[in-house]
Short mmCIF file of C-alpha atoms in Angstrom, two decimals:
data_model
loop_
_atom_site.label_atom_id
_atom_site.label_comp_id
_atom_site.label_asym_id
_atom_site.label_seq_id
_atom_site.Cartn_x
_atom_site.Cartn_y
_atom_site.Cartn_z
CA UNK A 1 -25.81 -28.61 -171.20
CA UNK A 2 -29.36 -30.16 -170.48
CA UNK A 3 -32.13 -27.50 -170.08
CA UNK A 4 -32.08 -27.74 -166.08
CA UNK A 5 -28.30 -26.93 -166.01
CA UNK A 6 -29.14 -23.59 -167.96
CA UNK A 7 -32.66 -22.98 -166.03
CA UNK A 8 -29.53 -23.52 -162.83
CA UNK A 9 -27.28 -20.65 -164.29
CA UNK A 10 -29.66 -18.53 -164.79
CA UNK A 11 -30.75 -18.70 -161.26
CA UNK A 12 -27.46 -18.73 -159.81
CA UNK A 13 -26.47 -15.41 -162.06
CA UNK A 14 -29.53 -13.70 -160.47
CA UNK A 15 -28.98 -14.74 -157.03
CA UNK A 16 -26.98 -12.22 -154.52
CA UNK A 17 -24.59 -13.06 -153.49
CA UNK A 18 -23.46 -15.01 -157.07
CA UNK A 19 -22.22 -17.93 -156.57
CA UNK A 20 -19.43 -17.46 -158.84
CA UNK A 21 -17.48 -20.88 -158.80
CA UNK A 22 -20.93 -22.65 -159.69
CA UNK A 23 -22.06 -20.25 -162.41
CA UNK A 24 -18.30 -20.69 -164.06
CA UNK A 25 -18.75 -25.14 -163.11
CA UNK A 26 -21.84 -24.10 -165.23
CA UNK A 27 -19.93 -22.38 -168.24
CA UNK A 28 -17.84 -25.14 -168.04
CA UNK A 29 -20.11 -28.41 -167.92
CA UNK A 30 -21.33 -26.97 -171.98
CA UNK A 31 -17.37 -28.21 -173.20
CA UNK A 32 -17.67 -31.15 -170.62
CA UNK A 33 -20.82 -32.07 -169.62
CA UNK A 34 -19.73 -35.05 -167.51
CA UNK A 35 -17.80 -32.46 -165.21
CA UNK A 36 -18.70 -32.57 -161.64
CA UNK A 37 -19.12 -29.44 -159.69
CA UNK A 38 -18.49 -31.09 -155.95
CA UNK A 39 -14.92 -31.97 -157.52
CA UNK A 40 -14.72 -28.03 -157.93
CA UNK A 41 -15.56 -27.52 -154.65
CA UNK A 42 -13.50 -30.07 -153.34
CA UNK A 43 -10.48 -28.56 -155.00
CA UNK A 44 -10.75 -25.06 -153.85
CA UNK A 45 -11.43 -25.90 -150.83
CA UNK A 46 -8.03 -28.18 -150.56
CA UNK A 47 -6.21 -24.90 -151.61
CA UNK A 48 -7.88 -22.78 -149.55
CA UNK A 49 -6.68 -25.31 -146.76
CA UNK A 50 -3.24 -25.16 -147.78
CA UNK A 51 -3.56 -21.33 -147.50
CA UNK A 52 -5.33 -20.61 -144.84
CA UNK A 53 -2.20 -22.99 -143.00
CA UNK A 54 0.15 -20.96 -144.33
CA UNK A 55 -1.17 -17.34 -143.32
CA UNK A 56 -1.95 -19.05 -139.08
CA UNK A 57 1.77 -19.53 -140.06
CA UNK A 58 2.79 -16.13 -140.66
CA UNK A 59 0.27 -15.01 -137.96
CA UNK A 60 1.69 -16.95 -135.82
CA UNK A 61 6.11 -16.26 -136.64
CA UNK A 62 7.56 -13.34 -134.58
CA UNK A 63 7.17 -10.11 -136.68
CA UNK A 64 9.42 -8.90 -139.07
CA UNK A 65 10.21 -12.85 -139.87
CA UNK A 66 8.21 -14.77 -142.18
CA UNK A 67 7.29 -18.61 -141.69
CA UNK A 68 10.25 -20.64 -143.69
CA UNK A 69 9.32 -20.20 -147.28
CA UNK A 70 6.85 -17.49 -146.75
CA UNK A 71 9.03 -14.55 -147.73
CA UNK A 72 10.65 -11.64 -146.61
CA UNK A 73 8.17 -8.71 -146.52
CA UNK A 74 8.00 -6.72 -143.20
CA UNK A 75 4.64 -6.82 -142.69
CA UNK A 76 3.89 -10.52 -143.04
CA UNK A 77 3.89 -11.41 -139.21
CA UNK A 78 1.72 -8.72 -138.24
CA UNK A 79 -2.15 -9.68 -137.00
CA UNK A 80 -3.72 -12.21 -139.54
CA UNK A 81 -5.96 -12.08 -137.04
CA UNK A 82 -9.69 -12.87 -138.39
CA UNK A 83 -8.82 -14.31 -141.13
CA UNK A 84 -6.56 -17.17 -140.19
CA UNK A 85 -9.30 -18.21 -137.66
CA UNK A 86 -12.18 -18.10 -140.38
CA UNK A 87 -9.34 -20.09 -142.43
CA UNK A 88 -9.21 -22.87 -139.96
CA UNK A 89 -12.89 -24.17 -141.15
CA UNK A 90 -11.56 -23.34 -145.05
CA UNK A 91 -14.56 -24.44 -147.17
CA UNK A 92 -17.24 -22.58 -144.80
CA UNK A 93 -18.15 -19.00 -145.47
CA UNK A 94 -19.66 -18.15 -142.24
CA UNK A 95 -17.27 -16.15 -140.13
CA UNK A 96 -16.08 -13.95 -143.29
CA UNK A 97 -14.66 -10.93 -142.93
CA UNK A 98 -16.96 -7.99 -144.10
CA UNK A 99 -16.46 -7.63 -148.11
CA UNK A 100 -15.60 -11.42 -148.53
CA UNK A 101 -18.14 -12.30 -150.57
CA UNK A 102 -17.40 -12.76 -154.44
CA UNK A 103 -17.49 -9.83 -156.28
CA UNK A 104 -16.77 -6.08 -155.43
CA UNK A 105 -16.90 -5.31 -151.41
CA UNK A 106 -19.74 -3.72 -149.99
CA UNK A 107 -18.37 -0.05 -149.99
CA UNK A 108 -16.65 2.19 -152.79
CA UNK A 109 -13.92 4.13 -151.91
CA UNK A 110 -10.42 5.86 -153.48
CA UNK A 111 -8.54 3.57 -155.21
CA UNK A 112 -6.01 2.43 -152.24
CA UNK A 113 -2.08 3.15 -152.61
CA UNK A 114 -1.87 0.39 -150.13
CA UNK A 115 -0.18 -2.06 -152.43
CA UNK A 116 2.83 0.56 -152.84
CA UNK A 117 3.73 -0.02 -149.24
CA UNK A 118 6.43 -3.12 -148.41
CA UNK A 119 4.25 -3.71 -145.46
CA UNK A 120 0.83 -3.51 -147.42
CA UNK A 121 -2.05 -2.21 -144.94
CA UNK A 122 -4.37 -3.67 -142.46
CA UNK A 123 -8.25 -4.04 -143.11
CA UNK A 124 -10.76 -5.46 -139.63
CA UNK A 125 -7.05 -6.42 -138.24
CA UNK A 126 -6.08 -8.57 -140.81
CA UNK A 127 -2.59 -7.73 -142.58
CA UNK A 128 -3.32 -7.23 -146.13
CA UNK A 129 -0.06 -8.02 -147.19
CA UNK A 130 0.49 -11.13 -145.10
CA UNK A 131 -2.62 -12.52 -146.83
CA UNK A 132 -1.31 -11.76 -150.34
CA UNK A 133 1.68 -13.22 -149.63
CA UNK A 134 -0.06 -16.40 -148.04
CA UNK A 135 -2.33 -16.46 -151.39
CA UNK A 136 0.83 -15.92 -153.65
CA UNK A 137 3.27 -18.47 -151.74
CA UNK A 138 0.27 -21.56 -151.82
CA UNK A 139 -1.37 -20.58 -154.95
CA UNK A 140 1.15 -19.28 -157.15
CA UNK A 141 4.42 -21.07 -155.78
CA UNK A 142 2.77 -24.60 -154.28
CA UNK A 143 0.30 -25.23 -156.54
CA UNK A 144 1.81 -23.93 -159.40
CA UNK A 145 -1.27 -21.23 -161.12
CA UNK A 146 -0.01 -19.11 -163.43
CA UNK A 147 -0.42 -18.08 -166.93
CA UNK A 148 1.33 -18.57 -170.44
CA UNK A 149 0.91 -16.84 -173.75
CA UNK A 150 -0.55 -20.06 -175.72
CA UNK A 151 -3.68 -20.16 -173.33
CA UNK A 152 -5.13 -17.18 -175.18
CA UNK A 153 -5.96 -19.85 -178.00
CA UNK A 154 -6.92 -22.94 -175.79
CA UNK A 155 -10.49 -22.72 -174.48
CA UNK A 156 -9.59 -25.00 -171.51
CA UNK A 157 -7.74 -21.64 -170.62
CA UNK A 158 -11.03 -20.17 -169.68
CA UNK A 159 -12.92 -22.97 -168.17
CA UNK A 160 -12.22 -23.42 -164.34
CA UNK A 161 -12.24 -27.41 -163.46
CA UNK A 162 -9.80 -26.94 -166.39
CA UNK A 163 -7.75 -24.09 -165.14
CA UNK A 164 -8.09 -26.08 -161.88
CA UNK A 165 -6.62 -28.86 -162.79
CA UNK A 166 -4.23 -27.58 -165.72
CA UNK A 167 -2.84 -24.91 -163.22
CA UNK A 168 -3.30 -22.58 -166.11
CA UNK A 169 -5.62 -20.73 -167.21
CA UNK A 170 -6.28 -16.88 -168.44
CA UNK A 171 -5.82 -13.95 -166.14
CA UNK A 172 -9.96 -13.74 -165.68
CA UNK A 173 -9.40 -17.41 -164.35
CA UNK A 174 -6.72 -17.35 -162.50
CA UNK A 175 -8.04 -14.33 -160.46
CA UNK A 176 -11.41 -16.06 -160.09
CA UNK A 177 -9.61 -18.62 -158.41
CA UNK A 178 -8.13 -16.25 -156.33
CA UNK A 179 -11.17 -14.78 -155.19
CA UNK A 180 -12.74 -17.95 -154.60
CA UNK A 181 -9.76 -18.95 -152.21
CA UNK A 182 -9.56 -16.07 -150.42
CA UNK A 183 -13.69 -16.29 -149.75
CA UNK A 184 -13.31 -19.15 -148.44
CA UNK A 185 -10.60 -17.89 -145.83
CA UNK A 186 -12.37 -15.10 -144.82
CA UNK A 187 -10.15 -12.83 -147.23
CA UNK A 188 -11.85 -10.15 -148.55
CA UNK A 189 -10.34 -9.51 -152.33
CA UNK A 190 -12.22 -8.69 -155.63
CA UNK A 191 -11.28 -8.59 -160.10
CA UNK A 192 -9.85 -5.61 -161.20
CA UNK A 193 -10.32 -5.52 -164.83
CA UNK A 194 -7.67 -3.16 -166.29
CA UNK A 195 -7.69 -2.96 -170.23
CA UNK A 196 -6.83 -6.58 -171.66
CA UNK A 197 -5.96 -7.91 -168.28
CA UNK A 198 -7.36 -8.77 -164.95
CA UNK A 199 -5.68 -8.91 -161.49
CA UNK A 200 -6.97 -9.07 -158.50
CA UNK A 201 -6.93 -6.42 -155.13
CA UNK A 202 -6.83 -8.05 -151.85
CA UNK A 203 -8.52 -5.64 -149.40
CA UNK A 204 -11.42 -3.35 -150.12
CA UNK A 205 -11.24 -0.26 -152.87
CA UNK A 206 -9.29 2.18 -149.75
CA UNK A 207 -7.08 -0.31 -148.97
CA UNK A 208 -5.56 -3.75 -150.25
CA UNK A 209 -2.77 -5.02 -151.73
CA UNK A 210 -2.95 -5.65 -155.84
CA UNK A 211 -1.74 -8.85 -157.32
CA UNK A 212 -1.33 -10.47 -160.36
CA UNK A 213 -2.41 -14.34 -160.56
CA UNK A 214 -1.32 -14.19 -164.12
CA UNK A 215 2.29 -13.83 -162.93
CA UNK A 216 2.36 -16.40 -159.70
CA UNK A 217 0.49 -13.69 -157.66
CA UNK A 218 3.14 -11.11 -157.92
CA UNK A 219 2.29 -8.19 -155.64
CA UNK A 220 1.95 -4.86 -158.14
CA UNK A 221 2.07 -1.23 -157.14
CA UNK A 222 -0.56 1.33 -158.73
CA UNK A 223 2.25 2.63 -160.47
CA UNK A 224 3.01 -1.11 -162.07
CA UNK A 225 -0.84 -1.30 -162.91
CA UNK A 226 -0.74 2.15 -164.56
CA UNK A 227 2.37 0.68 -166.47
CA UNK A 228 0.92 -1.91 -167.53
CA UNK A 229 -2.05 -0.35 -168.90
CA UNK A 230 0.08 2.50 -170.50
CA UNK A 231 2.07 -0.33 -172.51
CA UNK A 232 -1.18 -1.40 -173.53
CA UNK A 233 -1.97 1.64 -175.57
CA UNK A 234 -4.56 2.97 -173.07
CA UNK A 235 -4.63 5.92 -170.89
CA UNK A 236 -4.57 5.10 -166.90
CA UNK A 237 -7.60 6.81 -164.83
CA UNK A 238 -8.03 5.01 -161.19
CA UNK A 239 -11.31 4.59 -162.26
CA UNK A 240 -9.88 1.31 -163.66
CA UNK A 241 -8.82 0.34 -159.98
CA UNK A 242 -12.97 0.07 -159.13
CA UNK A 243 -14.01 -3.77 -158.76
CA UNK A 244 -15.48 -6.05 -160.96
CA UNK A 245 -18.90 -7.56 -160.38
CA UNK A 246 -19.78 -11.04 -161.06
CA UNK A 247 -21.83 -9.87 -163.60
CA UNK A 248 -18.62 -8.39 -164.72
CA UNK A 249 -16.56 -11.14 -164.28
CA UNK A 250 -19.18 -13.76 -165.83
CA UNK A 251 -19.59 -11.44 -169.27
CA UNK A 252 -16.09 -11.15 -169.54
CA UNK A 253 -15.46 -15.18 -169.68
CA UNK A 254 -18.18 -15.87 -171.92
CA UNK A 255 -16.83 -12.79 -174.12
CA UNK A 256 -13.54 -14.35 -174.06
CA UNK A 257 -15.13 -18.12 -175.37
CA UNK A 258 -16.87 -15.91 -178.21
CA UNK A 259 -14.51 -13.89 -179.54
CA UNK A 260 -11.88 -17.23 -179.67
CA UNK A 261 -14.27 -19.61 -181.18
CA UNK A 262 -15.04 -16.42 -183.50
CA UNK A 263 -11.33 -16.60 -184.31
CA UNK A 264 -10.82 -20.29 -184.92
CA UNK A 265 -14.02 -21.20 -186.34
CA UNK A 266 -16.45 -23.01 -183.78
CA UNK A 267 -19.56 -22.16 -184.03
CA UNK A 268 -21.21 -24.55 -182.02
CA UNK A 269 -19.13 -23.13 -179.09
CA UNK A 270 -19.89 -19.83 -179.82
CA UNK A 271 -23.37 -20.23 -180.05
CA UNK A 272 -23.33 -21.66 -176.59
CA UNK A 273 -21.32 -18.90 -174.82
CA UNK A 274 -24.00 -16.55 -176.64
CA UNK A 275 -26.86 -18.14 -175.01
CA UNK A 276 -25.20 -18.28 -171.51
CA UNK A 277 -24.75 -14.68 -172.21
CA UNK A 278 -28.44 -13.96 -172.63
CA UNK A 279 -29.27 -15.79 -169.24
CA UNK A 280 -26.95 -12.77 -168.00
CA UNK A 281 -29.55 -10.30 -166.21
CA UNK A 282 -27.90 -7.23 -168.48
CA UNK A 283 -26.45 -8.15 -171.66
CA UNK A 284 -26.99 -6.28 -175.22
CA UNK A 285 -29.12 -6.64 -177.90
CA UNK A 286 -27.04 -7.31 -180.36
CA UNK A 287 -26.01 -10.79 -179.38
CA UNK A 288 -29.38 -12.19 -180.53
CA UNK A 289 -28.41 -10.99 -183.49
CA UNK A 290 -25.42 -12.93 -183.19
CA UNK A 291 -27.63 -15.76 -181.76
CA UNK A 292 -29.59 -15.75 -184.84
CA UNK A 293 -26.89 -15.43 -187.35
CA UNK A 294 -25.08 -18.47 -185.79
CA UNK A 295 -28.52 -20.84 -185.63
CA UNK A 296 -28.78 -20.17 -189.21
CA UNK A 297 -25.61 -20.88 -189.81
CA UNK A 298 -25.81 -24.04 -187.94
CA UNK A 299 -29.48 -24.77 -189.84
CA UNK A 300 -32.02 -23.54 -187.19
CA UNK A 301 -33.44 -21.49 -189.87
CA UNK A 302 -36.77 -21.03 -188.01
CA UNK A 303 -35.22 -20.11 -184.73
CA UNK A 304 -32.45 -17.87 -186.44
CA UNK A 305 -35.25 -16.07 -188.29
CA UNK A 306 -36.98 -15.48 -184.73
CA UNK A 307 -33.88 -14.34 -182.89
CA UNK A 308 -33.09 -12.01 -186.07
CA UNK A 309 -36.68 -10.01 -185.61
CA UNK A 310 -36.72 -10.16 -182.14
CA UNK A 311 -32.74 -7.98 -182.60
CA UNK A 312 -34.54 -5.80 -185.23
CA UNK A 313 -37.93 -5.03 -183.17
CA UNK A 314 -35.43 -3.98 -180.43
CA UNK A 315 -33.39 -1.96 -181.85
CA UNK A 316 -35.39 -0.40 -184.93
CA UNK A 317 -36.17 2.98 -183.41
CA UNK A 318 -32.58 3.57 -182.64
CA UNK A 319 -30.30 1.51 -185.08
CA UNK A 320 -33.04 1.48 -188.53
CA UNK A 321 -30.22 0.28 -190.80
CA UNK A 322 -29.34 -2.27 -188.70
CA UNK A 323 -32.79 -3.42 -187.96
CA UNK A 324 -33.46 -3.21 -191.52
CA UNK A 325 -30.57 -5.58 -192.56
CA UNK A 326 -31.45 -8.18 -189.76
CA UNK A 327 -35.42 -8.17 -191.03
CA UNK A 328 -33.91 -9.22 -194.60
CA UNK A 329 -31.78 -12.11 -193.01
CA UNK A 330 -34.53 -12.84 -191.11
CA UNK A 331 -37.02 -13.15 -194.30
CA UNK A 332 -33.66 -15.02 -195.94
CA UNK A 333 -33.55 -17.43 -193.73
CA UNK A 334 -37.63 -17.98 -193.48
CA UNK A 335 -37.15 -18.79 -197.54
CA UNK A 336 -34.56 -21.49 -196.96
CA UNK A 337 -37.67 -23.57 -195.10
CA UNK A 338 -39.23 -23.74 -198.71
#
């Protein structure tokens, strides 16, 4: 990545609202610099097409029957209203329902029950549950997104023109795509980030339906999220329910490239999801540290050594050890410039 693409993500991190299909084109264009983010664009915007036809179609079928192929839920022919007339321009975000935007809606409520419901709820007269179905039936049975166990050690799994155009992807991607569809509809939704696994909640935090892009968009219950965490080992709080920032969301993919070039060996790859995580506006101290272990590996002694004493002057009234150990590296690798 050139020096103006990273001068770009750092400005489109900081920016409000985050533009979070760029800022992930951005993570993306350091494994493939020769990606193009108007091909991004194009592509969601195709899908949000396709899905924005499909929920003027259940809008538009009598209720309590579906559009052919759209399903069988109760509620899917009641008022699409907004949304299927924002969707009719998919591409543009003007005309958005409140809480659109990527990211967690504007206000924080109880975590909604609304996704136990066969007929989901309604949010500014749009049928939640018509819209998850419309998102589920274009994204997840049309276009095929979904997720399989091997992506977790394939970093194309968590780079979107790649998810894009693999159809696959992990479960942060996948639900970034969903968000990014459903923005472009008018369809408010936003990340949940349960332990080990995102899904996504169409609606706002008191009411929406949840779904999981990981599985084709299957619609989940609370009580199948709280399963679902419970198998993983953890205890469920609704707390876990609360959305995701992009902040959120953008730490989480670059924590995901670390820790899997950590585990097979890349450091070059590593080192640059490390310094994408540093143009985050929050992000902790110890990955210069890791920053400055990983230059020296890579033989930017000098700019290891800096990155090392800049971690230890940080961190030295609260962490002395630490600091200590990352001054001797620092010195270390200072001596190998001799």
């Amino acid at each position: 990545m050139s020096a103006h693409s990273r001068r770009m993500f750092a400005t489109v991190v900081r920016r409000e609202p985050v533009d979070l299909a760029l800022a992930c084109h951005l993570i993306a264009a350091e494994a493939g610099p020769e990606t193009n983010p108007a091909e991004t664009t194009r592509a969601l915007d195709a899908l949000a097409a396709d899905t924005a036809a499909l929920l003027a179609a259940r809008r538009a079928a009598p209720r309590g029957r579906g559009a052919a192929g759209a399903g069988t839920d109760t509620g899917a022919a009641s008022g699409a209203g907004a949304a299927a007339e924002a969707a009719s321009g998919a591409g543009a975000t003007s005309g958005a329902v409140p809480g659109a935007a990527s990211g967690a809606p504007a206000e924080r409520g109880t975590a909604a029950d609304a996704g136990t419901d066969a007929g989901g709820g309604t949010l500014t007269g749009l049928d939640l549950r018509a819209a998850a179905e419309a998102l589920r039936e274009s994204l997840g049975e049309r276009a095929g997104f979904a997720g399989h166990e091997s992506d977790y050690d394939d970093v194309r799994a968590s780079l979107l023109p790649d998810v894009i155009s693999r159809r696959r992807g992990l479960p942060i991607l996948l639900s970034i795509v969903w968000i990014e569809v459903a923005r472009r509809i008018g369809v408010p939704a936003y990340a949940v980030g349960l332990p080990g696994h995102v899904i996504v909640a169409v609606g706002a935090p008191h009411e929406n339906v949840l779904v999981d892009p990981y599985a084709g968009g299957e619609i989940m219950t609370v009580h199948d999220a709280a399963a679902r965490v419970r198998a993983a080992g953890a205890a469920f709080t609704r707390a876990q329910l609360a959305p995701m920032t992009p902040e959120d969301l953008l730490t989480r993919v670059l924590s995901n490239i670390r820790v899997l070039a950590a585990r097979t060996d890349v450091p070059r790859t590593r080192l640059w999801a490390v310094e994408l995580s540093l143009l985050l506006p929050r992000h902790p101290a110890v990955l210069r540290r890791e920053r400055g272990e990983l230059r020296v590996r890579l033989g930017d002694f000098l700019g290891g050594a800096t990155d090392l004493t800049n971690f230890a002057d940080a961190v030295t009234t609260v962490e002395p050890a630490a600091a200590a150990a990352a001054r001797h590296a620092a010195a270390a690798a200072r001596a190998r410039l001799n």
